[in-house]
Coordinates of C-alpha atoms and ligand atoms in Angstrom, one line a residue:
M267 CA 97.2 107.6 120.5
E268 CA 94.6 104.9 120.8
L269 CA 94.8 104.2 117.1
S270 CA 98.4 103.9 116.9
Y271 CA 98.4 101.7 119.9
S272 CA 95.9 99.0 118.3
R273 CA 97.7 99.2 115.1
L274 CA 100.9 98.0 117.0
L275 CA 99.1 95.3 118.7
L276 CA 97.8 94.3 115.1
V277 CA 101.5 94.1 113.8
F278 CA 102.2 91.8 116.9
S279 CA 99.1 89.7 116.2
V280 CA 99.8 89.2 112.5
L281 CA 103.4 88.0 113.4
A282 CA 101.8 85.4 115.9
L283 CA 99.3 84.2 113.4
C284 CA 102.2 83.8 110.8
L285 CA 104.5 81.9 113.2
G286 CA 101.5 79.6 114.4
N287 CA 100.5 78.7 111.1
Q288 CA 102.9 75.8 110.6
G289 CA 103.5 74.5 107.2
V290 CA 102.0 77.5 105.4
R291 CA 104.5 80.0 104.2
C292 CA 103.2 83.5 105.0
E293 CA 104.0 85.3 101.8
L294 CA 101.7 88.4 102.5
T295 CA 103.6 91.5 103.7
D296 CA 102.9 95.2 104.5
H297 CA 103.8 97.4 101.7
F298 CA 104.8 94.7 99.5
Y299 CA 105.0 97.0 96.2
D300 CA 106.8 100.1 97.8
N301 CA 109.8 99.5 95.4
T302 CA 108.0 98.2 92.4
C303 CA 104.9 100.2 92.2
P304 CA 105.0 103.1 94.7
Q305 CA 101.9 104.8 92.9
L306 CA 100.0 101.5 93.8
Y307 CA 98.2 103.3 97.0
A308 CA 97.5 106.7 95.2
I309 CA 95.9 105.1 92.3
V310 CA 93.7 102.8 94.1
Q311 CA 92.6 105.5 96.4
Q312 CA 91.8 107.9 93.5
H313 CA 89.7 105.3 91.8
V314 CA 88.0 104.2 94.9
F315 CA 87.3 107.8 96.1
A316 CA 85.9 108.9 92.6
A317 CA 83.6 106.0 92.3
M318 CA 82.3 106.6 95.8
R319 CA 81.6 110.3 95.2
A320 CA 79.7 109.1 92.1
E321 CA 77.9 106.5 94.2
M322 CA 78.6 105.9 98.0
R323 CA 77.4 102.4 97.7
M324 CA 80.3 101.4 95.6
G325 CA 82.4 101.1 98.8
A326 CA 80.3 98.5 100.0
S327 CA 80.2 96.7 96.7
L328 CA 84.1 96.7 96.7
L329 CA 84.0 95.4 100.1
R330 CA 81.8 92.4 99.3
L331 CA 83.8 91.8 96.1
H332 CA 86.6 90.9 98.5
F333 CA 84.9 88.6 100.7
H334 CA 83.3 86.7 97.5
D335 CA 86.7 86.5 96.0
C336 CA 88.5 85.2 99.1
F337 CA 85.9 82.6 100.0
V338 CA 86.5 80.7 96.9
N339 CA 89.8 79.3 96.3
G340 CA 91.4 81.8 98.4
C341 CA 92.0 85.6 97.6
D342 CA 93.2 85.2 94.2
G343 CA 91.0 87.4 91.9
S344 CA 89.2 84.5 90.7
I345 CA 85.9 86.2 91.0
L346 CA 87.0 88.5 88.1
L347 CA 87.5 85.9 85.6
D348 CA 84.9 86.4 82.6
G349 CA 83.4 83.2 81.1
S350 CA 80.3 81.4 81.4
D351 CA 81.7 79.1 83.8
G352 CA 83.0 81.8 86.0
E353 CA 82.1 82.6 89.6
K354 CA 80.2 85.7 88.4
F355 CA 77.6 83.4 87.2
A356 CA 77.3 81.5 90.3
Q357 CA 74.0 82.2 92.3
P358 CA 75.4 84.6 95.0
N359 CA 77.0 86.4 92.7
L360 CA 74.8 86.8 89.7
N361 CA 73.2 90.4 89.4
S362 CA 74.4 90.9 92.6
V363 CA 78.1 91.5 92.9
R364 CA 79.2 94.7 91.7
G365 CA 82.5 96.9 91.3
Y366 CA 84.3 94.8 88.4
E367 CA 84.7 98.1 86.4
V368 CA 86.4 99.9 89.3
I369 CA 88.8 97.1 89.5
D370 CA 89.3 97.4 85.6
A371 CA 90.0 101.0 85.7
I372 CA 92.5 100.6 88.4
K373 CA 94.2 97.8 86.7
V374 CA 94.5 99.8 83.4
D375 CA 96.3 102.8 85.3
L376 CA 98.5 100.3 87.1
E377 CA 99.4 98.6 84.0
S378 CA 100.7 101.8 82.5
V379 CA 102.8 102.9 85.5
C380 CA 104.1 99.4 86.6
P381 CA 103.0 96.6 84.0
E382 CA 102.8 93.3 85.3
V383 CA 103.7 93.8 88.9
V384 CA 100.4 94.4 91.0
S385 CA 97.8 91.5 91.4
C386 CA 94.2 91.8 90.9
A387 CA 93.9 89.8 93.9
D388 CA 95.8 92.7 95.8
I389 CA 93.9 95.3 93.9
V390 CA 90.7 93.9 95.3
A391 CA 91.8 93.7 99.0
L392 CA 93.1 97.3 98.6
A393 CA 89.9 98.6 97.1
A394 CA 87.9 97.1 99.7
S395 CA 90.0 98.7 102.6
Y396 CA 89.4 102.1 101.1
G397 CA 85.8 101.3 100.7
V398 CA 85.7 100.8 104.4
L399 CA 87.8 103.9 105.3
F400 CA 85.8 106.3 103.1
S401 CA 82.7 105.1 104.5
G402 CA 83.9 106.2 107.9
G403 CA 85.4 102.9 109.1
P404 CA 88.6 102.1 110.4
Y405 CA 92.1 102.2 108.6
Y406 CA 94.2 99.2 108.4
D407 CA 97.4 98.3 106.5
V408 CA 96.3 95.9 103.9
L409 CA 98.9 92.9 103.6
L410 CA 99.8 92.6 100.0
G411 CA 101.7 90.1 97.7
R412 CA 98.7 87.6 96.6
K413 CA 99.0 85.8 93.2
D414 CA 96.0 85.8 90.8
G415 CA 94.4 82.3 90.5
L416 CA 94.5 80.5 87.1
V417 CA 90.9 79.1 87.5
A418 CA 87.5 80.1 88.5
N419 CA 85.3 78.0 90.5
Q420 CA 81.7 78.4 90.0
S421 CA 80.8 75.5 92.0
G422 CA 82.9 76.5 94.8
A423 CA 81.1 79.9 94.9
D424 CA 77.8 78.3 94.8
N425 CA 78.6 76.0 97.7
G426 CA 81.1 78.0 99.6
L427 CA 79.3 81.4 99.8
P428 CA 76.9 82.0 102.7
A429 CA 73.3 82.5 101.6
P430 CA 71.0 84.6 104.0
F431 CA 68.3 81.8 104.3
E432 CA 70.8 79.4 106.0
P433 CA 70.7 78.6 109.6
I434 CA 73.6 80.5 111.6
D435 CA 75.2 77.2 112.3
S436 CA 75.7 76.6 108.9
I437 CA 77.0 79.9 108.1
I438 CA 79.6 79.3 110.9
Q439 CA 80.6 75.9 109.2
K440 CA 81.2 77.9 105.8
F441 CA 83.3 80.1 107.7
N442 CA 85.3 77.5 109.4
A443 CA 85.9 75.9 106.1
V444 CA 88.1 78.7 105.1
G445 CA 89.8 79.1 108.5
L446 CA 87.5 81.6 110.2
N447 CA 85.5 81.1 113.6
K448 CA 82.3 82.4 114.7
T449 CA 83.9 85.4 115.9
D450 CA 84.9 86.3 112.7
V451 CA 81.2 85.6 111.5
V452 CA 79.7 88.1 113.8
V453 CA 82.5 90.7 113.1
L454 CA 82.6 90.4 109.2
S455 CA 78.6 90.3 109.1
G456 CA 79.3 94.0 110.5
A457 CA 80.1 94.9 107.0
H458 CA 76.4 95.0 106.5
T459 CA 76.5 98.4 108.3
I460 CA 76.9 99.6 104.6
G461 CA 75.6 98.4 101.3
R462 CA 72.2 97.4 100.1
A463 CA 70.3 94.2 99.4
R464 CA 67.8 93.2 97.0
C465 CA 64.2 92.3 97.8
A466 CA 64.7 88.6 96.6
L467 CA 67.0 88.1 99.4
F468 CA 64.8 89.0 102.3
S469 CA 61.1 89.1 100.9
N470 CA 60.6 85.4 102.3
R471 CA 60.4 87.3 105.6
L472 CA 57.6 89.6 104.6
S473 CA 54.5 87.4 103.8
N474 CA 53.5 83.7 104.3
F475 CA 56.6 83.5 106.5
S476 CA 55.4 80.2 108.3
V477 CA 52.1 78.4 109.3
T478 CA 52.0 80.4 112.5
S479 CA 52.9 83.9 111.3
S480 CA 52.6 85.8 108.0
V481 CA 55.4 88.0 108.7
D482 CA 59.0 87.0 110.3
P483 CA 58.2 87.7 114.3
T484 CA 61.8 88.7 114.6
L485 CA 61.4 91.4 112.2
E486 CA 60.2 94.8 113.8
A487 CA 56.7 95.9 112.8
S488 CA 57.0 99.2 111.2
L489 CA 60.2 98.1 109.3
A490 CA 58.2 95.0 108.0
V491 CA 55.5 97.5 106.5
S492 CA 57.8 99.8 104.8
L493 CA 59.7 96.7 103.3
Q494 CA 56.4 95.0 102.4
S495 CA 55.4 98.2 100.5
L496 CA 59.0 98.3 98.8
C497 CA 58.9 94.7 97.5
S498 CA 55.1 94.5 96.8
G499 CA 55.7 94.9 93.2
G500 CA 57.1 91.7 92.9
D501 CA 60.5 93.2 91.7
G502 CA 63.1 91.0 93.4
N503 CA 65.7 93.5 92.4
Q504 CA 64.5 96.5 94.3
T505 CA 67.2 97.5 96.8
T506 CA 67.2 98.7 100.4
A507 CA 70.0 99.6 103.1
L508 CA 71.2 96.7 104.8
D509 CA 71.5 99.1 107.8
V510 CA 68.3 101.0 108.0
S511 CA 69.6 103.5 110.4
S512 CA 72.6 104.7 108.6
A513 CA 73.0 103.2 105.3
D514 CA 76.3 104.5 103.8
V515 CA 78.3 105.0 107.2
F516 CA 80.6 102.2 108.6
D517 CA 79.5 102.3 112.0
N518 CA 78.3 100.0 114.8
N519 CA 74.4 100.6 113.9
Y520 CA 74.3 97.3 112.5
Y521 CA 74.5 95.8 115.8
Q522 CA 72.3 98.1 117.6
N523 CA 69.7 97.4 114.8
L524 CA 69.8 93.7 115.4
L525 CA 68.9 94.5 119.4
A526 CA 65.9 96.3 118.0
N527 CA 64.8 93.5 115.5
K528 CA 65.7 95.5 112.6
G529 CA 68.1 93.3 110.7
L530 CA 67.5 92.9 107.0
L531 CA 68.5 89.5 106.2
S532 CA 67.6 86.5 108.2
S533 CA 71.1 85.9 108.6
D534 CA 71.8 89.3 110.1
Q535 CA 68.8 88.9 112.6
G536 CA 69.6 85.2 113.4
L537 CA 73.0 86.2 114.8
Y538 CA 70.9 87.8 117.7
D539 CA 67.9 85.8 118.1
S540 CA 67.9 82.5 116.2
P541 CA 68.3 79.4 118.5
E542 CA 72.0 78.8 117.2
G543 CA 72.5 82.6 117.5
I544 CA 71.4 82.8 121.0
A545 CA 73.8 79.8 121.6
N546 CA 76.9 81.0 119.7
T547 CA 76.7 84.8 118.6
K548 CA 74.2 86.8 120.7
D549 CA 76.7 87.6 123.2
L550 CA 79.3 89.2 120.7
V551 CA 76.3 91.1 119.0
E552 CA 75.5 92.8 122.1
T553 CA 79.2 93.7 122.8
Y554 CA 79.7 95.4 119.5
S555 CA 76.4 97.2 119.8
S556 CA 77.7 99.1 122.8
D557 CA 81.3 99.2 121.7
G558 CA 82.0 100.6 118.5
E559 CA 85.9 100.8 119.2
Q560 CA 85.9 97.2 120.0
F561 CA 84.0 96.5 116.8
F562 CA 86.5 98.5 114.6
C563 CA 89.5 97.1 116.2
D564 CA 88.2 93.3 115.7
F565 CA 86.8 94.1 112.2
V566 CA 90.3 95.2 111.0
W567 CA 91.8 91.9 112.5
S568 CA 89.2 89.7 110.9
M569 CA 89.7 91.3 107.5
I570 CA 93.3 90.7 107.9
K571 CA 92.4 87.1 108.6
M572 CA 90.0 86.8 105.9
G573 CA 92.3 88.6 103.5
N574 CA 95.1 85.8 104.3
I575 CA 92.9 83.0 103.0
P576 CA 95.6 81.3 100.8
L577 CA 95.4 80.8 97.0
K578 CA 94.4 77.1 96.5
G579 CA 96.1 74.8 94.2
S580 CA 98.3 76.3 91.6
E581 CA 100.9 79.0 92.0
G582 CA 99.2 82.0 90.3
E583 CA 100.6 84.7 88.3
I584 CA 100.1 88.7 87.9
R585 CA 97.1 89.0 85.4
K586 CA 97.6 91.7 82.8
N587 CA 93.9 91.8 82.4
C588 CA 91.8 91.2 85.4
R589 CA 89.2 89.2 83.5
V590 CA 91.4 86.8 81.6
V591 CA 94.3 84.6 82.6
N592 CA 97.6 85.5 80.8
Ligands
LIG841 C1 77.6 85.9 107.2 C2 77.1 85.6 106.0 C3 76.7 86.6 105.0 C4 75.6 86.4 104.3 C5 74.5 85.5 104.2 C6 75.6 87.5 103.3 C7 74.7 87.9 102.6 C8 74.4 89.1 101.8 C9 73.5 89.4 100.7 C10 72.2 88.3 100.4 C11 73.6 90.6 100.3 C12 72.8 91.3 99.4 C13 72.9 90.8 97.8 C14 72.2 91.2 96.9 O1 71.2 92.1 97.2 O2 72.2 90.9 95.7 C15 74.8 91.1 101.0 C16 75.2 92.3 100.7 C17 76.5 92.7 101.2 N1 77.4 92.1 102.0 FE1 77.0 90.1 102.6 N2 76.7 88.3 103.6 C18 77.3 87.8 104.6 C19 78.6 88.1 105.0 C20 79.3 89.2 104.7 C21 80.8 89.4 104.8 C22 81.8 88.4 105.7 C23 81.1 90.8 104.2 C24 82.4 91.3 104.0 C25 83.3 91.4 105.0 C26 79.8 91.0 103.2 C27 79.7 92.3 102.8 C28 78.5 92.6 102.2 C29 78.3 93.9 101.7 C30 79.3 95.3 102.0 C31 76.9 94.1 101.0 C32 76.5 95.3 100.5 C33 76.9 95.1 98.8 C34 76.4 96.5 97.8 O3 75.9 97.1 98.3 O4 76.8 96.3 96.8 N3 78.9 90.3 103.6 N4 75.3 90.2 101.7
LIG842 C1 86.4 74.4 94.1 O1 86.0 74.6 95.6 C2 85.7 73.6 96.3 C3 85.6 74.0 97.6 O2 84.4 74.6 97.7 C4 87.2 72.8 96.0 O3 86.9 71.5 97.0 C5 87.5 72.2 94.8 O4 88.8 71.6 94.7 C6 87.5 73.5 93.9 N1 88.1 73.4 92.5 C7 88.9 73.8 92.0 C8 89.1 73.6 90.3 O5 89.8 74.8 92.4
LIG843 C1 88.3 83.3 116.7 O1 89.9 83.4 116.3 C2 90.6 84.6 117.2 C3 92.0 84.7 116.6 O2 91.9 85.1 115.0 C4 90.6 84.5 118.4 O3 90.9 85.6 119.1 C5 88.9 84.3 118.9 O4 88.9 84.1 120.1 C6 88.4 83.1 118.2 N1 86.9 82.8 118.5 C7 86.5 81.9 118.8 C8 85.1 81.8 119.3 O5 87.2 80.7 118.9
LIG844 C1 52.2 79.8 101.6 O1 52.8 79.0 101.8 C2 52.3 77.5 101.9 C3 53.0 76.4 102.3 O2 54.4 76.7 101.9 C4 52.0 77.4 100.2 O3 51.2 76.2 100.1 C5 51.2 78.5 99.8 O4 50.8 78.4 98.4 C6 51.6 79.9 100.0 N1 50.8 80.9 99.7 C7 50.9 82.1 99.2 C8 50.1 83.1 98.9 O5 52.1 82.1 98.7
LIG845 C1 66.7 91.3 88.2 O1 67.4 91.8 87.1 C2 68.1 90.8 86.3 C3 69.0 91.5 85.2 O2 68.4 92.6 84.7 C4 67.3 90.0 85.6 O3 67.8 88.9 84.7 C5 66.3 89.2 86.7 O4 65.3 88.5 86.3 C6 65.7 90.3 87.6 N1 65.4 89.5 88.9 C7 64.2 89.6 89.6 C8 64.1 88.6 90.7 O5 63.4 90.3 89.2

C-alpha cells in the first residue's frame, strides 16, 4: 500500500515538474512504446537479469552507464558511440564504464522485433532501472521517448563528470550545471550502495595522504588496512566494493557506512565529514542512514530527474546500432 501511494505521489510530482519547466517541452512519458514495441520491457528485463545472474555487478555498471550518459549532452546515448573522439575515451569512462555489450545485445533483439523504434538512450535508462530493481532497490516507471544524439562530447565528459578527488562543492556545481541540486547529489551518491571501484580512485587516501597524516583520517582504521593490502601491489585496476557492508545489495548501508567512516571514495566520505559536506550534505546523509524508505523514495525521484536531462543541440534520431549514428 505504501509503495502504490508513493508511486501515485510521484506521478503528481512529475506532472508538477513538467508544468514548472517553462519553455522546455516535456516529451518523456510513461509507457511511450506500448503500441510500437510492447516487447520492450520483457526484452530489457531478460537481458539485464541474465547479465546479472552471470555477474551481479552488471546491475551497478548499467546504472552508472545511465548517469554518465545523462551528464554529457543529456540522456542521449552519446556515451555509446565508438570512435577515438568518443566519450568512452574520456578520463572518467576509460577502462571504467562497463555494460556496453549488454546494451548492444538488447538493441539487436529489439531491432528484430520492432526495428528503428526504441532509442539507445531509452534502453540505457530502462536497463539502469532493472539494475536497481534486481539488486533489491526500488521499482519505478521509467519515462521514455528519448532521442539518440548525433555527436559524442569527449571534453564534455572530461569536464562535466565529477571525479572522486573533487571537493563536495565542486561536485555540487557539476550537478547544478545539469539541473540537479545538492539533495540529488546525496541521493544519487547512494547508487554507490552497489558496484565496485578501482584502487586508482581511492589509493590517495591510503598512504602519503597529507603532511600531517599518512592515511586519510576520515577513513576507518581497519578498512584502511585491508584496502592498503588490496592496493599494495600497485595495480590501480584492483577493485573492491563501494559499499563494504553489502556490496551487491541496493540498500541504505552506504549512508550507514559514511557515519562509520567507511565510505570508499573521498567524494563519498566527504558528504558526511568534509567541511563543505558538513555545511551542505551531512544532515541528509544522517536522514538516509536511518530511513531506508525515505532513501528509496527520494532515489526514484532523483533518478527520474536525472533521466529528464534534455538532449542538447540537435534533434536526435533512433539509432539502428547504438555504437554509430545512422
Ligand atoms: C557524486 C559524484 C560521483 C562521483 C565522484 C562518482 C565516482 C565514481 C567512481 C570513481 C567510481 C569507480 C570507477 C572505477 O573504479 O573505475 C564509481 C562507480 C560507480 N558509480 Fe559513481 N560517482 C558519483 C555519482 C554517481 C551517481 C550519480 C551514480 C548513479 C546514479 C553513480 C553510480 C555508480 C555505480 C553504480 C558505480 C559502480 C559501477 C560498477 O561497479 O561498474 N555514481 N563512481
Ligand atoms: C560539450 O559539452 C559542453 C558542456 O560540458 C558544452 O558546453 C558543449 O557545447 C558540448 N559540445 C557539443 C559538441 O555538444
Ligand atoms: C532539490 O530539488 C527537489 C525537487 O526536485 C526539491 O524537493 C529539494 O528540496 C531541492 N533541494 C534543495 C536543497 O534545494
Ligand atoms: C609524499 O608526498 C610528498 C609531497 O606531495 C612528495 O614529495 C613525496 O615524494 C611523497 N612520498 C611518497 C613516498 O610518495
Ligand atoms: C588498467 O587496465 C588498463 C587496460 O587493461 C591498462 O591500460 C591500464 O594501464 C591499467 N591501469 C592501471 C592503473 O594499472
